[in-house]
XYZ file of C-alpha atoms in Angstrom:
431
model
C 0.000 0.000 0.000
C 1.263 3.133 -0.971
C 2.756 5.536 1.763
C 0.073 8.771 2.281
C 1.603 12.236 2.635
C 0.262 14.759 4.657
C -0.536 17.875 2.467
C 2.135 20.580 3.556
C -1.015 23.121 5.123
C -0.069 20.669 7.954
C 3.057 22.212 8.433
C 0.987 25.458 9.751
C 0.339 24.473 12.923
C 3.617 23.923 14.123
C 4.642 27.278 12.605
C 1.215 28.799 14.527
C 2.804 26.966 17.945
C 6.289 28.563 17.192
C 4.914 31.812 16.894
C 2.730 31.880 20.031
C 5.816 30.822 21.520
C 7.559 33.826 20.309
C 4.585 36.218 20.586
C 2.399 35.344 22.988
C 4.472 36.779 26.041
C 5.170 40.010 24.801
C 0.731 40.759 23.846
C -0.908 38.399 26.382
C 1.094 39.791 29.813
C 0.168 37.231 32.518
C -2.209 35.173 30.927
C 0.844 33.285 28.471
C 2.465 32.587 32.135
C -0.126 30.144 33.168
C 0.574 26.538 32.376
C -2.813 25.643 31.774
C -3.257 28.511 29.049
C 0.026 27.090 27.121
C -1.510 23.606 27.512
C -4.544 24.847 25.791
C -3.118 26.333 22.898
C -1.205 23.146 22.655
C -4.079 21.804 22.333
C -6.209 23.661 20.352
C -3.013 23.351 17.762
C -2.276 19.741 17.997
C -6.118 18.019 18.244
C -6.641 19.163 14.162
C -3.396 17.653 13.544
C -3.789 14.693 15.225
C -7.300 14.359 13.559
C -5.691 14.547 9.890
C -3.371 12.168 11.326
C -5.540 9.467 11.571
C -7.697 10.117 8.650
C -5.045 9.955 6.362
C -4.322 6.734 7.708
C -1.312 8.358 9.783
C -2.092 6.825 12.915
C 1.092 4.960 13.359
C 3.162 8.007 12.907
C 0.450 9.885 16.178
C 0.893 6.785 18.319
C 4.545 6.277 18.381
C 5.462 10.209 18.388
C 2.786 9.858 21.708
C 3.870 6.875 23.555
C 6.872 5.950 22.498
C 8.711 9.164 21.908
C 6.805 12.174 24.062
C 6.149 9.674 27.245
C 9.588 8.355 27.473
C 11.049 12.076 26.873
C 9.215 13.548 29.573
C 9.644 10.715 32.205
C 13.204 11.140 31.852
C 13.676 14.423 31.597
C 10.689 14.529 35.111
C 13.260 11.995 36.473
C 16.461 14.389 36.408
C 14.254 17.062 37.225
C 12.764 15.430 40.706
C 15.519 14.303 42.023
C 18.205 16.995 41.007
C 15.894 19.549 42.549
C 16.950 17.261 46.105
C 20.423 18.092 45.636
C 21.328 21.371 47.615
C 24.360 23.177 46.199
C 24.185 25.370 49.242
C 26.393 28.713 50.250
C 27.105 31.708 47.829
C 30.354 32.125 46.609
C 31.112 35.756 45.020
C 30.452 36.017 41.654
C 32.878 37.318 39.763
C 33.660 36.548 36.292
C 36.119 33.529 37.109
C 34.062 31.839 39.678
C 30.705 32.031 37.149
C 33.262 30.597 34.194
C 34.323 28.335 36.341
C 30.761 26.663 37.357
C 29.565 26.704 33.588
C 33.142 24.516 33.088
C 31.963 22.480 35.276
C 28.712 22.465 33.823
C 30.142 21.029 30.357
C 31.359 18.452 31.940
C 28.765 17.367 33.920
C 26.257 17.757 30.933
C 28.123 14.339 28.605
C 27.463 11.891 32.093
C 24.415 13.401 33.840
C 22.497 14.635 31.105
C 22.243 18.279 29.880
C 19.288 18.421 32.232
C 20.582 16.938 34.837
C 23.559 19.141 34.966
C 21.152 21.941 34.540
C 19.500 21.400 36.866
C 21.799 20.832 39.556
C 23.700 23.892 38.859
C 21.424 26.607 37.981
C 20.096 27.417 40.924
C 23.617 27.669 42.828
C 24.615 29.739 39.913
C 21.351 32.351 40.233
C 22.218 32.099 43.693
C 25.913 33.207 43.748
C 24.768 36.066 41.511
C 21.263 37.332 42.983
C 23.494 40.284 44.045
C 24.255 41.506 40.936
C 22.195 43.415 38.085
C 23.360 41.943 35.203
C 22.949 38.081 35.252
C 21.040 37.616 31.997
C 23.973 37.131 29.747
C 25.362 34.835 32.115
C 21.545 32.147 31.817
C 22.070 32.729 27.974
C 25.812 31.325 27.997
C 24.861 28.837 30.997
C 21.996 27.316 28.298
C 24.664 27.182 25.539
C 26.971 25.437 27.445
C 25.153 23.018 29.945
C 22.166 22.436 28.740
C 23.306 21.894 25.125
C 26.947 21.996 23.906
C 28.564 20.467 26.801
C 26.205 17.175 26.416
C 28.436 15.668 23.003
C 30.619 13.118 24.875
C 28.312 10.210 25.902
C 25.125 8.880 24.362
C 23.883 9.841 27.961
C 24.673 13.474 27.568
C 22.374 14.474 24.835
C 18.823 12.527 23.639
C 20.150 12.340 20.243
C 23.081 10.635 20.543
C 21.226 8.199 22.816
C 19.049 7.562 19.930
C 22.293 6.820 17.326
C 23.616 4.151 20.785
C 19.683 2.503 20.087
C 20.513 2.515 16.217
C 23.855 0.560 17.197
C 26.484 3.753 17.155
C 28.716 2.132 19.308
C 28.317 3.707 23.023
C 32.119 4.827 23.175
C 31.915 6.638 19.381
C 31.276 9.618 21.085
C 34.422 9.898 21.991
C 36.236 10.411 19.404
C 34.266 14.428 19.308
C 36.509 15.410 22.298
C 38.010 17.984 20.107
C 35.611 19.633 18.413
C 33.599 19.939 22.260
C 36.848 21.021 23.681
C 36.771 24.018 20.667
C 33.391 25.440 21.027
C 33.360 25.144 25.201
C 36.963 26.550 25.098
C 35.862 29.491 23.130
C 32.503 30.092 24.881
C 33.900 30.218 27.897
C 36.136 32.706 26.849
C 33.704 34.904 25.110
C 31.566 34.665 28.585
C 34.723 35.496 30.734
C 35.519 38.699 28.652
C 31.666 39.301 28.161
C 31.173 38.853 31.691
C 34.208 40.559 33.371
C 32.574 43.891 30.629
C 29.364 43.046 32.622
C 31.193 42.950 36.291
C 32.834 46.151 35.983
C 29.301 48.125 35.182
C 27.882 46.790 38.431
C 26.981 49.537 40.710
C 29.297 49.366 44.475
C 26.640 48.500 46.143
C 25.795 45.247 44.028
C 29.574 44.472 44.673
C 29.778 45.492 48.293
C 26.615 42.711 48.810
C 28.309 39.934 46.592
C 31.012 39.942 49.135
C 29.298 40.374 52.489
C 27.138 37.579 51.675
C 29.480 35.007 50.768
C 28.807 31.495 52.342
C 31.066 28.373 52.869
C 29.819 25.729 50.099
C 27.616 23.153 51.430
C 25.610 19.933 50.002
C 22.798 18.462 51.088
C 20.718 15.779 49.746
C 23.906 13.856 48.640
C 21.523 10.052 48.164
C 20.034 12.131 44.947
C 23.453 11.380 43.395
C 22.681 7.542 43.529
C 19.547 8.115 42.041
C 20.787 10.145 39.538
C 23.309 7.291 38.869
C 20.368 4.936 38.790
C 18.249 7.128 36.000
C 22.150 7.251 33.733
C 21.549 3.268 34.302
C 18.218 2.735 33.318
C 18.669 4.511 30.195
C 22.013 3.050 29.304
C 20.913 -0.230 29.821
C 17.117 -0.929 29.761
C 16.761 -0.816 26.108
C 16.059 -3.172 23.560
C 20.217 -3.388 23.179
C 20.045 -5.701 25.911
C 18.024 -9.214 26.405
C 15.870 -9.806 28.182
C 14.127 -6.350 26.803
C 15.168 -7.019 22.926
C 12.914 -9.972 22.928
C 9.811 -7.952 25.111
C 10.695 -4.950 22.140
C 10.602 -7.472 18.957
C 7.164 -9.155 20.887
C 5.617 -5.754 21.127
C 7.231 -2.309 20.080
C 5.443 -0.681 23.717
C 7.784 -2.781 25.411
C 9.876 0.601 24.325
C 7.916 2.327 27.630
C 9.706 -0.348 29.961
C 11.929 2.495 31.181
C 9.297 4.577 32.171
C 8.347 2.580 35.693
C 11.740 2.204 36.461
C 12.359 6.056 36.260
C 9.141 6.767 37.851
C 10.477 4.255 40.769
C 13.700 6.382 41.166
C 11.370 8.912 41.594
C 9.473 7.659 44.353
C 13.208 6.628 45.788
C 14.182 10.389 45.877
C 10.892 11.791 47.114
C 10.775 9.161 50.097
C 14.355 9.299 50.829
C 14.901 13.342 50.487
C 13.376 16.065 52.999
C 11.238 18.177 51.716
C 13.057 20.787 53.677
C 15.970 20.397 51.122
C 13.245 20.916 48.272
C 12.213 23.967 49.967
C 15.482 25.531 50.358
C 16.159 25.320 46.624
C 13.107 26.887 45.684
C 12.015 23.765 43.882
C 8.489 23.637 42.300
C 7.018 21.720 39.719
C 6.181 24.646 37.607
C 9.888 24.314 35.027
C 8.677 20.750 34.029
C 4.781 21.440 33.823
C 5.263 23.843 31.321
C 7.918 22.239 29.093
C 5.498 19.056 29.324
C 2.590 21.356 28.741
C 3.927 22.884 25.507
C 6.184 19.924 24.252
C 2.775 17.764 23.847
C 1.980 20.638 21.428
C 5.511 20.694 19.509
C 5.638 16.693 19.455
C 1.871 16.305 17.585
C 2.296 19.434 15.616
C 6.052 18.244 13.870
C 4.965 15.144 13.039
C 3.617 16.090 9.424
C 7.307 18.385 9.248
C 9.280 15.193 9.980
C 7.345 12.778 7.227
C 8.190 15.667 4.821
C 11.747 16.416 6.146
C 12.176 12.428 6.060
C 10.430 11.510 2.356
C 12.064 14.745 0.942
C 15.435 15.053 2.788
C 17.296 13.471 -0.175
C 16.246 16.360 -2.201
C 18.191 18.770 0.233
C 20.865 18.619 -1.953
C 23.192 16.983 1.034
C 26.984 16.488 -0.525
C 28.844 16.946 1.927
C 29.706 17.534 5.891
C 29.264 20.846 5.969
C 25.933 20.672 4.681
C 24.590 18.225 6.848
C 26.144 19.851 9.910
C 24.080 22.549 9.429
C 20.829 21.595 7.691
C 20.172 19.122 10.943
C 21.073 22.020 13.211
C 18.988 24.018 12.006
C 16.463 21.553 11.591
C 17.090 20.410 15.417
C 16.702 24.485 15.922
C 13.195 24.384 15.700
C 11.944 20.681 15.514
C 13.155 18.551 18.510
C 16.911 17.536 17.922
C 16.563 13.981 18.601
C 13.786 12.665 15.535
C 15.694 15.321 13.545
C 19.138 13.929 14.456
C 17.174 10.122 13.090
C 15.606 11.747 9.742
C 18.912 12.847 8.536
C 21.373 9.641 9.973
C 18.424 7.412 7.572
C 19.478 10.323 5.200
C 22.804 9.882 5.046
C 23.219 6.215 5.621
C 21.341 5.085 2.842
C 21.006 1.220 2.969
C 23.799 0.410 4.617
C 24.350 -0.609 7.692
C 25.613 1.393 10.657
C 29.364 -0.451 10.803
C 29.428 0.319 6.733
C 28.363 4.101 7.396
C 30.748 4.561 10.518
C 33.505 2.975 8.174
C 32.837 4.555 5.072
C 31.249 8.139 5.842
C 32.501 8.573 9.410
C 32.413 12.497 9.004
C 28.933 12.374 8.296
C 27.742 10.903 11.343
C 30.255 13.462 13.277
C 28.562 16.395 11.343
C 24.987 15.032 12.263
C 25.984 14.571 16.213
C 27.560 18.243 16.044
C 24.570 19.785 14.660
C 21.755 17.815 16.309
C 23.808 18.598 19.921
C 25.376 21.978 19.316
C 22.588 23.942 17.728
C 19.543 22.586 20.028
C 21.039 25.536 21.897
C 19.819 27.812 18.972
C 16.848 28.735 20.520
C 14.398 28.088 23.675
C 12.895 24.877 22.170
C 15.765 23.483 20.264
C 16.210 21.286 23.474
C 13.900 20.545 26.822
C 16.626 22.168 29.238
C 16.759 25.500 27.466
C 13.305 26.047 28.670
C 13.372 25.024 32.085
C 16.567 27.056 32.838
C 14.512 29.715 31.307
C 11.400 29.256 33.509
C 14.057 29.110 37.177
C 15.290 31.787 36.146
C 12.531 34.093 35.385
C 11.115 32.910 38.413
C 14.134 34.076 40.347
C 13.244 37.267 39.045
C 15.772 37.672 35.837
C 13.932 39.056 33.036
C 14.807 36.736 29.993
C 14.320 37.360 26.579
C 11.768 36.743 24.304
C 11.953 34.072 22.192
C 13.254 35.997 19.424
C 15.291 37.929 21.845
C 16.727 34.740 22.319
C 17.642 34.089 18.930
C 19.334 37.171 18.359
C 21.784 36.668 21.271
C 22.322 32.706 19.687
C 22.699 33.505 15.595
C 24.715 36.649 16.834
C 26.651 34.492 19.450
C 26.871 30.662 17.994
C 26.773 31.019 14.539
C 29.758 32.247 14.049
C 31.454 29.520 16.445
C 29.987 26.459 14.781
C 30.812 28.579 11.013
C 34.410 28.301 12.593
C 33.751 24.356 13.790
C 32.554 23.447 10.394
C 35.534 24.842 8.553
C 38.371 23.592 10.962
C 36.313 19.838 11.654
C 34.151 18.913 8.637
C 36.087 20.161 5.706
């Protein structure tokens, strides 16, 4: 039976979810700040689409991108978002340029073992902490999302969604490795755009601001430390309770919703950290559910609405005109810029590895796969939704009371920042 296709007026609600994204905060004031409200225009976007779906005989396509793709990606990311909110990162260390520079290093290297939310998670709030005395802390949430909750994730299939995706696909778990350079480049010079960008930033703060930064510094302090063993347990369950390993590859070729068999067990480690963590330490890091409500709230939205831009992206990617490394670096960053990175980061791998297998296509066109990883990982930190984290360390830090930008705000601080970093990458790693 031939393969339907939706008509490309699909494509317009995703573009219609973008732009309420984008829009919606600046005209609607309060009302965009509700979670419920963002959930209904999720809705009220994705219900058509899901509709045409399954007249056109699409069904398939709704149910996987549902159960198998949006329910997995928000249990784990809800799983490093419990239970890192239980780890206290207590004290307040001055923050001066070095010190901040120092905790997004730190960051970046957290990001490839924990997860980019994970690390995010964990170190935000110290980091909004240390500098809740100073005025100018936006720049420093923008560089913290480029680094840690993006960029810094490229080392293990654990570190970034899509690369745990290539590990399913049989990329061998250690491959990753081998991009040590090109994430030592682009962290390198981030950091030292943020120090120089940041030490500009320090020396405009008023003497009050500074006078408070250093009365109020605290001894470091953690709390909360049996979150780390859950956190170890979550990196576990998704390295290992796959269909990679029996007896879960014969449950996954019985039934592909054997594929949810992670969720209980990260919904377990979740009980684990509630019952084992006082709520006292929850408290004291101003945890609340309200980061991973809304990403869960709009991603439901973003995951029904791509799905007729990914059927086109994947019949039609051939077409792209794809020759080379450079091009497919940045046609699936971009891509991952605006649809999520890790279905993106699949489209163009079938793309480029035509019909051979995954040990031909890592011996043959090794620099292809590199240039996928790079753009899938790096530019997710293009923009709010390129990846989950960027939105939750948005959402902490507004409500610490740091006015971020708008989502097009955003992007002008990213293109202006990034692009000219991975322009840079591309010419000294892919050519």
């Amino acid at each position: 039976m031939l393969e339907t296709i939706p008509s490309y007026w699909s494509v317009i609600p995703f573009v219609l979810i973008l732009l309420a994204i984008a829009i919606l905060p600046i005209v609607t004031g309060h009302w965009w700040h509700k979670n419920l409200n963002k959930f209904i225009v999720s809705m009220v976007l994705g219900i058509p689409i899901a509709v045409y779906l399954i007249a056109i005989d699409r069904f398939h396509d709704l149910q996987h991108q549902i159960l198998l793709d949006y329910i997995p990606f928000v249990s784990l990311l809800g799983a490093l978002f419990y239970i890192s909110g239980g780890i206290v990162i207590g004290g307040d260390i001055r923050a001066t340029p070095r010190n901040n520079t120092v905790i997004l290093a730190i960051g970046s290297v957290l990001a490839s073992f924990i997860g980019t939310t994970g690390a995010s998670m964990v170190l935000i709030r110290p980091l909004l902490r240390s500098n809740s005395e100073r005025k100018n802390v936006v720049h420093t949430v923008i560089f913290f999302i480029f680094l840690v909750s993006n960029i810094g994730g490229l080392l293990t299939p654990l570190g970034d969604p899509p690369l745990f995706l290539g590990y399913l696909r049989g990329v061998p778990f250690t491959w990753t490795f081998q991009l040590v350079p090109e994430w030592l480049f682009a962290n390198v010079v981030l950091l030292g755009l943020y120090f120089i960008w940041d030490s500009r930033a320090y020396g405009k703060e008023s003497r009050e601001s500074i006078r408070a930064d250093v009365t109020h510094v605290e001894p470091i302090r953690m709390k909360g430390t049996i979150n780390i063993v859950w956190l170890v347990g979550v990196v576990l369950v998704v390295a290992f309770v796959n269909e990679n390993y029996e007896p879960f590859r014969s449950l996954v070729a019985e039934n592909e919703l054997y594929k949810l068999i992670q969720v209980p067990f990260l919904l377990f480690l979740i009980f684990l950290s509630k019952w084992t963590t006082s709520q006292e330490y929850r408290e004291e890091n101003e945890f609340n559910l309200g980061p991973i409500i809304e990403v869960a709230a709009l991603f439901i939205g973003i995951f029904i609405t791509m799905i007729p831009a990914l059927i086109l992206l994947r019949i039609h990617g051939p077409e792209l005109g794809l020759d080379s490394a450079v091009t497919y670096f940045f046609a699936t960053g971009l891509f991952s810029s605006f649809l999520d990175n890790a279905p993106t980061y699949l489209v163009f791998l079938a793309t480029a590895q035509g019909d051979m297998t995954i040990a031909q296509f890592i011996a043959d066109k090794a620099i292809l796969l590199v240039a996928i990883s790079l753009g899938a990982v790096f530019m997710g930190a293009n923009t709010y939704i390129g990846n989950a984290p960027n939105f939750m360390v948005k959402s902490i830090a507004e409500q610490s009371g740091i006015k971020m930008p708008t989502f097009g705000g955003y992007m002008v601080y990213s293109f202006g920042i990034l692009m000219p970093v991975f322009i840079v990458v591309a010419l000294l790693f892919l050519t």
